[in-house]
């Protein structure tokens, strides 16, 4: 395998393109937005510069990586001649079902179609195609060049051959692929999101403040980052949407999103991307606004 297509040049797509290109693959990076493609490439160049400054790569590594990436707006030209397509477009069921239906119609019948979705059912995505055995989840973690896990999600019909191929492909990137089955939240988010939700409920019930909750989990549990700060980095809207998928999928109240999380998302406080979540990213840290939301 030499040629890979990545659909979506946002946070995850540009990271995935970066690691494939740095490992010698030719990457076709596809997005509906020219601006997203340009920004994605600029982010990759910037990240490579940082690696260069830390002596982790050479100038020729940087040049080779960038020259391995070609940008495409048109899906059909972008996927032409590629062995694997990795979809990392916006987390929206309708968008993903349309992309996979189109891919099934235009890609070679042997091409494996992978999705980087955080929460949408791989089985449901695969059902939009006539090749469900060749559809699989390839869930990279953010930031992709740094995080070594790839959660490999087998849909109901994903074949052993497809799984083996994608596990081996992930290893070629220096990652550690880990195989899981397709149930809401897979493994990573099924465990992470209830923890984040419980941290938000702990804040909501006034048990402790933002800093205190994060300090307990960082110093007490040796987590590199507290759950509330992590939620800000993931995006509170993303956390809410994943919890909703698990709540709907399992019909179990334990996955019901905290009312405080719902309120914050409705108020536009989405974390780092909106400038404010549990912490204030526009000025100095300000947790006071959140304390006024305490129930008790
Ligand atoms: N952000 C994270 O921390 C994270 C972690 C793991 C997985 N994911 C998953 O990765 C996927 C992408 O997330 P992101 O954070 O990179 O999103 P993002 O919003 O940063 O980027 C999405 C990109 O997809 C493009 N796009 C939308 N529709 C398209 C289409 N039809 N064809 C081509 N491009 C299209 C958009 O223009 C945008 O550039 C989602 O499924 C998300 O759940 C995200």
Coordinates of C-alpha atoms and ligand atoms in Angstrom, one line a residue:
X1 CA 0.0 0.0 0.0
X2 CA 1.4 3.3 -1.1
X3 CA -1.5 5.7 -1.8
X4 CA -4.0 6.8 0.8
X5 CA -6.9 9.3 0.6
X6 CA -7.9 11.3 3.6
X7 CA -11.3 13.0 3.5
X8 CA -11.5 16.2 5.6
X9 CA -8.6 18.5 6.3
X10 CA -9.7 19.6 9.7
X11 CA -8.1 18.9 13.1
X12 CA -8.0 15.1 12.6
X13 CA -7.7 14.9 8.8
X14 CA -4.6 17.1 8.7
X15 CA -3.0 15.1 11.5
X16 CA -3.8 11.8 9.7
X17 CA -2.4 13.1 6.4
X18 CA 0.7 14.3 8.3
X19 CA 1.6 10.9 9.8
X20 CA 1.0 9.0 6.6
X21 CA 3.0 11.4 4.5
X22 CA 5.9 11.4 7.1
X23 CA 5.9 7.6 6.8
X24 CA 6.4 7.7 3.1
X25 CA 2.8 7.3 1.8
X26 CA 1.4 9.4 -1.0
X27 CA -1.5 11.2 0.5
X28 CA -4.5 12.7 -1.3
X29 CA -6.0 15.2 1.1
X30 CA -9.6 15.9 0.2
X31 CA -12.0 18.6 1.5
X32 CA -15.1 20.4 0.2
X33 CA -13.5 23.7 1.4
X34 CA -10.3 25.1 -0.3
X35 CA -9.8 27.2 2.8
X36 CA -9.8 24.1 5.0
X37 CA -7.3 22.4 2.7
X38 CA -5.0 25.5 2.8
X39 CA -5.3 25.8 6.6
X40 CA -4.7 22.0 7.0
X41 CA -1.5 22.1 5.0
X42 CA -0.3 25.2 6.9
X43 CA -0.9 23.4 10.2
X44 CA 1.1 20.4 8.9
X45 CA 4.0 22.7 7.8
X46 CA 3.9 24.4 11.2
X47 CA 3.9 21.1 13.1
X48 CA 6.8 19.9 11.0
X49 CA 8.7 23.1 11.8
X50 CA 8.2 22.5 15.5
X51 CA 9.6 18.9 15.1
X52 CA 12.5 20.3 13.1
X53 CA 13.3 22.9 15.8
X54 CA 13.4 20.0 18.3
X55 CA 15.7 18.0 16.0
X56 CA 13.1 15.2 15.7
X57 CA 13.2 15.4 11.9
X58 CA 15.6 16.8 9.3
X59 CA 14.9 19.5 6.6
X60 CA 14.6 16.8 4.0
X61 CA 12.1 14.8 6.2
X62 CA 10.0 18.0 6.3
X63 CA 10.3 18.6 2.5
X64 CA 9.5 14.9 1.7
X65 CA 6.5 14.9 4.0
X66 CA 5.0 18.0 2.4
X67 CA 5.8 16.8 -1.1
X68 CA 3.9 13.5 -0.4
X69 CA 0.6 15.4 0.1
X70 CA -1.6 16.5 -2.7
X71 CA -4.8 18.6 -2.1
X72 CA -8.1 17.8 -3.8
X73 CA -11.6 19.4 -3.8
X74 CA -13.1 16.8 -6.0
X75 CA -13.9 13.5 -4.3
X76 CA -13.7 11.3 -7.4
X77 CA -10.2 12.6 -8.5
X78 CA -9.0 12.5 -4.9
X79 CA -9.7 8.9 -4.3
X80 CA -8.6 7.7 -7.7
X81 CA -5.9 5.0 -7.5
X82 CA -5.8 5.0 -3.7
X83 CA -5.7 1.7 -1.7
X84 CA -7.4 2.9 1.5
X85 CA -9.7 5.9 2.1
X86 CA -9.8 7.3 5.6
X87 CA -12.8 9.6 6.2
X88 CA -12.3 12.3 8.8
X89 CA -15.1 14.7 7.8
X90 CA -17.4 16.5 10.1
X91 CA -19.1 14.3 12.8
X92 CA -22.6 14.2 11.2
X93 CA -24.4 11.1 10.3
X94 CA -26.0 12.4 7.1
X95 CA -22.6 13.7 5.8
X96 CA -20.9 10.4 6.5
X97 CA -23.6 8.2 5.0
X98 CA -23.5 10.4 1.8
X99 CA -19.7 10.2 1.6
X100 CA -19.6 6.4 2.0
X101 CA -22.4 5.9 -0.5
X102 CA -20.4 8.0 -3.0
X103 CA -17.1 6.3 -2.2
X104 CA -18.7 2.9 -2.8
X105 CA -19.8 4.0 -6.2
X106 CA -16.5 5.5 -7.3
X107 CA -13.7 3.5 -5.6
X108 CA -12.2 0.3 -6.9
X109 CA -14.0 -2.7 -5.4
X110 CA -10.9 -3.7 -3.4
X111 CA -10.5 -0.3 -1.7
X112 CA -10.9 -0.4 2.0
X113 CA -13.1 2.4 3.4
X114 CA -12.2 3.5 7.0
X115 CA -13.9 6.1 9.2
X116 CA -12.3 8.1 12.0
X117 CA -15.7 8.8 13.6
X118 CA -15.7 9.2 17.4
X119 CA -19.2 7.9 17.9
X120 CA -21.2 7.0 14.8
X121 CA -21.9 3.3 14.3
X122 CA -19.4 1.7 11.8
X123 CA -22.1 -0.9 11.1
X124 CA -24.6 1.9 10.1
X125 CA -21.9 3.6 7.9
X126 CA -21.0 0.2 6.3
X127 CA -24.7 -0.4 5.5
X128 CA -24.6 2.6 3.1
X129 CA -22.2 0.6 0.9
X130 CA -22.3 -2.7 -0.9
X131 CA -18.9 -3.7 0.6
X132 CA -19.6 -3.7 4.4
X133 CA -16.8 -6.3 4.8
X134 CA -14.4 -3.6 3.7
X135 CA -15.6 -0.8 6.0
X136 CA -13.9 -0.3 9.3
X137 CA -13.3 2.3 12.1
X138 CA -9.8 3.7 12.3
X139 CA -10.1 6.0 15.3
X140 CA -7.0 8.1 15.7
X141 CA -6.5 10.2 18.8
X142 CA -5.9 14.0 18.9
X143 CA -3.2 15.2 18.3
X144 CA -2.6 12.5 15.7
X145 CA 1.2 12.9 15.2
X146 CA 1.8 12.5 19.0
X147 CA -0.8 10.0 20.2
X148 CA 0.1 6.4 19.5
X149 CA -3.3 4.7 19.9
X150 CA -5.5 3.8 17.0
X151 CA -8.7 2.2 18.1
X152 CA -9.7 -0.2 15.3
X153 CA -13.4 -0.7 15.3
X154 CA -14.9 -3.8 13.6
X155 CA -18.4 -3.3 12.3
X156 CA -20.9 -6.2 12.3
X157 CA -19.7 -7.3 8.9
X158 CA -16.1 -6.2 8.8
X159 CA -13.9 -9.1 7.6
X160 CA -10.8 -10.5 9.2
X161 CA -8.8 -9.6 6.2
X162 CA -9.9 -5.9 6.3
X163 CA -9.1 -5.8 10.1
X164 CA -5.7 -7.4 9.6
X165 CA -4.8 -5.0 6.8
X166 CA -5.8 -1.9 8.8
X167 CA -4.0 -3.2 11.9
X168 CA -0.8 -3.7 9.9
X169 CA -1.2 -0.3 8.2
X170 CA -1.5 1.4 11.6
X171 CA 1.7 -0.3 12.8
X172 CA 3.5 1.0 9.7
X173 CA 2.8 4.5 11.1
X174 CA 4.5 3.6 14.4
X175 CA 1.1 3.4 16.1
X176 CA -0.4 0.8 18.4
X177 CA -3.7 -0.4 16.9
X178 CA -6.2 -2.0 19.3
X179 CA -9.2 -4.0 18.1
X180 CA -12.6 -3.4 19.5
X181 CA -16.2 -4.1 18.5
X182 CA -18.8 -1.7 17.3
X183 CA -21.0 -0.6 20.2
X184 CA -21.8 3.0 21.1
X185 CA -18.7 5.0 22.2
X186 CA -16.5 2.0 21.2
X187 CA -14.0 1.6 24.1
X188 CA -12.2 4.9 24.4
X189 CA -15.3 7.2 24.6
X190 CA -17.4 4.7 26.5
X191 CA -15.0 4.9 29.4
X192 CA -13.8 8.5 28.9
X193 CA -17.1 10.3 28.4
X194 CA -18.8 9.0 31.6
X195 CA -15.7 10.1 33.6
X196 CA -15.9 13.6 32.0
X197 CA -19.7 13.7 32.6
X198 CA -19.2 12.7 36.2
X199 CA -16.6 15.5 36.6
X200 CA -19.1 18.0 35.2
X201 CA -21.8 16.7 37.6
X202 CA -19.4 16.9 40.5
X203 CA -18.9 20.6 39.6
X204 CA -22.6 21.1 39.0
X205 CA -23.4 19.7 42.5
X206 CA -20.9 22.1 44.1
X207 CA -18.7 19.3 45.4
X208 CA -15.6 21.2 44.3
X209 CA -14.5 23.9 41.8
X210 CA -13.0 23.4 38.4
X211 CA -9.3 23.6 39.5
X212 CA -9.9 21.3 42.5
X213 CA -11.6 18.6 40.4
X214 CA -8.9 18.7 37.8
X215 CA -6.1 18.7 40.5
X216 CA -7.6 15.6 42.2
X217 CA -7.6 13.7 39.0
X218 CA -4.2 14.9 37.8
X219 CA -2.3 14.4 41.1
X220 CA -4.4 11.6 42.6
X221 CA -4.8 9.5 39.5
X222 CA -1.7 10.5 37.5
X223 CA -3.8 11.8 34.6
X224 CA -1.8 14.2 32.5
X225 CA -4.7 16.6 32.3
X226 CA -7.8 17.0 34.4
X227 CA -11.2 15.8 33.0
X228 CA -12.6 19.3 32.7
X229 CA -9.6 20.7 30.9
X230 CA -9.7 17.6 28.6
X231 CA -13.3 18.3 27.9
X232 CA -12.4 21.8 26.9
X233 CA -9.8 20.5 24.5
X234 CA -12.1 17.8 23.0
X235 CA -14.9 20.4 22.6
X236 CA -17.9 20.5 24.9
X237 CA -20.2 20.1 21.9
X238 CA -18.3 17.0 20.8
X239 CA -18.6 15.6 24.4
X240 CA -22.3 16.3 24.4
X241 CA -22.9 14.7 21.0
X242 CA -20.9 11.5 22.0
X243 CA -22.9 11.2 25.3
X244 CA -26.1 11.6 23.4
X245 CA -25.1 8.8 21.1
X246 CA -24.4 6.5 24.1
X247 CA -27.5 7.6 25.9
X248 CA -29.7 6.8 22.8
X249 CA -27.7 3.6 22.0
X250 CA -27.8 2.0 25.4
X251 CA -31.1 3.6 26.7
X252 CA -29.4 3.8 30.0
X253 CA -29.7 6.9 32.3
X254 CA -26.0 6.6 33.4
X255 CA -25.0 8.1 30.0
X256 CA -27.4 11.1 30.3
X257 CA -25.4 14.3 29.7
X258 CA -25.1 16.6 32.7
X259 CA -27.6 19.5 32.5
X260 CA -24.6 21.8 33.1
X261 CA -22.9 20.5 29.9
X262 CA -26.1 21.0 27.9
X263 CA -26.4 24.6 29.2
X264 CA -22.8 25.4 28.4
X265 CA -23.1 24.1 24.9
X266 CA -26.4 26.0 24.4
X267 CA -24.6 29.2 25.7
X268 CA -21.8 28.7 23.0
X269 CA -19.2 27.8 25.6
X270 CA -17.6 24.9 23.7
X271 CA -14.1 25.0 25.3
X272 CA -10.8 25.9 23.6
X273 CA -12.4 26.4 20.1
X274 CA -14.9 29.0 21.3
X275 CA -12.4 30.7 23.7
X276 CA -14.2 29.6 26.8
X277 CA -15.4 26.3 28.5
X278 CA -14.5 25.3 32.0
X279 CA -11.5 27.6 31.6
X280 CA -11.2 30.9 29.9
X281 CA -8.8 30.8 27.0
X282 CA -9.2 34.4 25.9
X283 CA -7.6 35.9 29.0
X284 CA -6.2 34.5 32.2
X285 CA -7.9 31.4 33.8
X286 CA -11.3 32.3 35.2
X287 CA -13.3 29.5 36.8
X288 CA -15.6 32.0 38.7
X289 CA -18.2 32.1 35.9
X290 CA -18.7 28.4 36.2
X291 CA -19.0 28.5 40.1
X292 CA -22.2 30.6 39.7
X293 CA -23.8 27.6 38.0
X294 CA -23.5 25.4 41.2
X295 CA -26.8 23.9 42.2
X296 CA -26.0 23.8 45.9
Ligands
LIG1 N1 -11.4 16.4 17.2 C1 -11.1 15.4 17.9 O1 -10.5 15.4 19.0 C2 -11.4 14.0 17.3 C3 -10.8 12.9 17.9 C4 -11.0 11.6 17.3 C5 -11.9 11.5 16.2 N2 -12.6 12.6 15.7 C6 -13.5 12.5 14.6 O2 -12.8 12.9 13.4 C7 -13.7 13.4 12.5 C8 -13.3 14.8 12.1 O3 -13.2 15.6 13.3 P1 -12.4 17.0 13.3 O4 -12.3 17.4 14.7 O5 -11.2 16.9 12.5 O6 -13.5 18.0 12.5 P2 -13.2 19.4 11.9 O7 -14.4 20.1 12.0 O8 -11.9 20.0 12.4 O9 -12.9 19.0 10.3 C9 -13.9 18.4 9.5 C10 -13.5 18.8 8.0 O10 -14.4 18.0 7.2 C11 -14.7 18.8 6.1 N3 -15.9 18.2 5.4 C12 -17.2 18.3 5.8 N4 -17.9 17.6 4.9 C13 -17.1 17.1 4.0 C14 -17.3 16.3 2.8 N5 -18.5 15.9 2.4 N6 -16.2 16.0 2.0 C15 -15.0 16.4 2.4 N7 -14.7 17.1 3.5 C16 -15.8 17.5 4.3 C17 -14.9 20.2 6.6 O11 -14.8 21.2 5.6 C18 -13.8 20.2 7.7 O12 -12.6 20.8 7.1 C19 -15.1 13.4 13.2 O13 -15.7 12.2 12.8 C20 -14.7 13.3 14.6 O14 -15.7 12.7 15.4 C21 -12.3 13.9 16.3

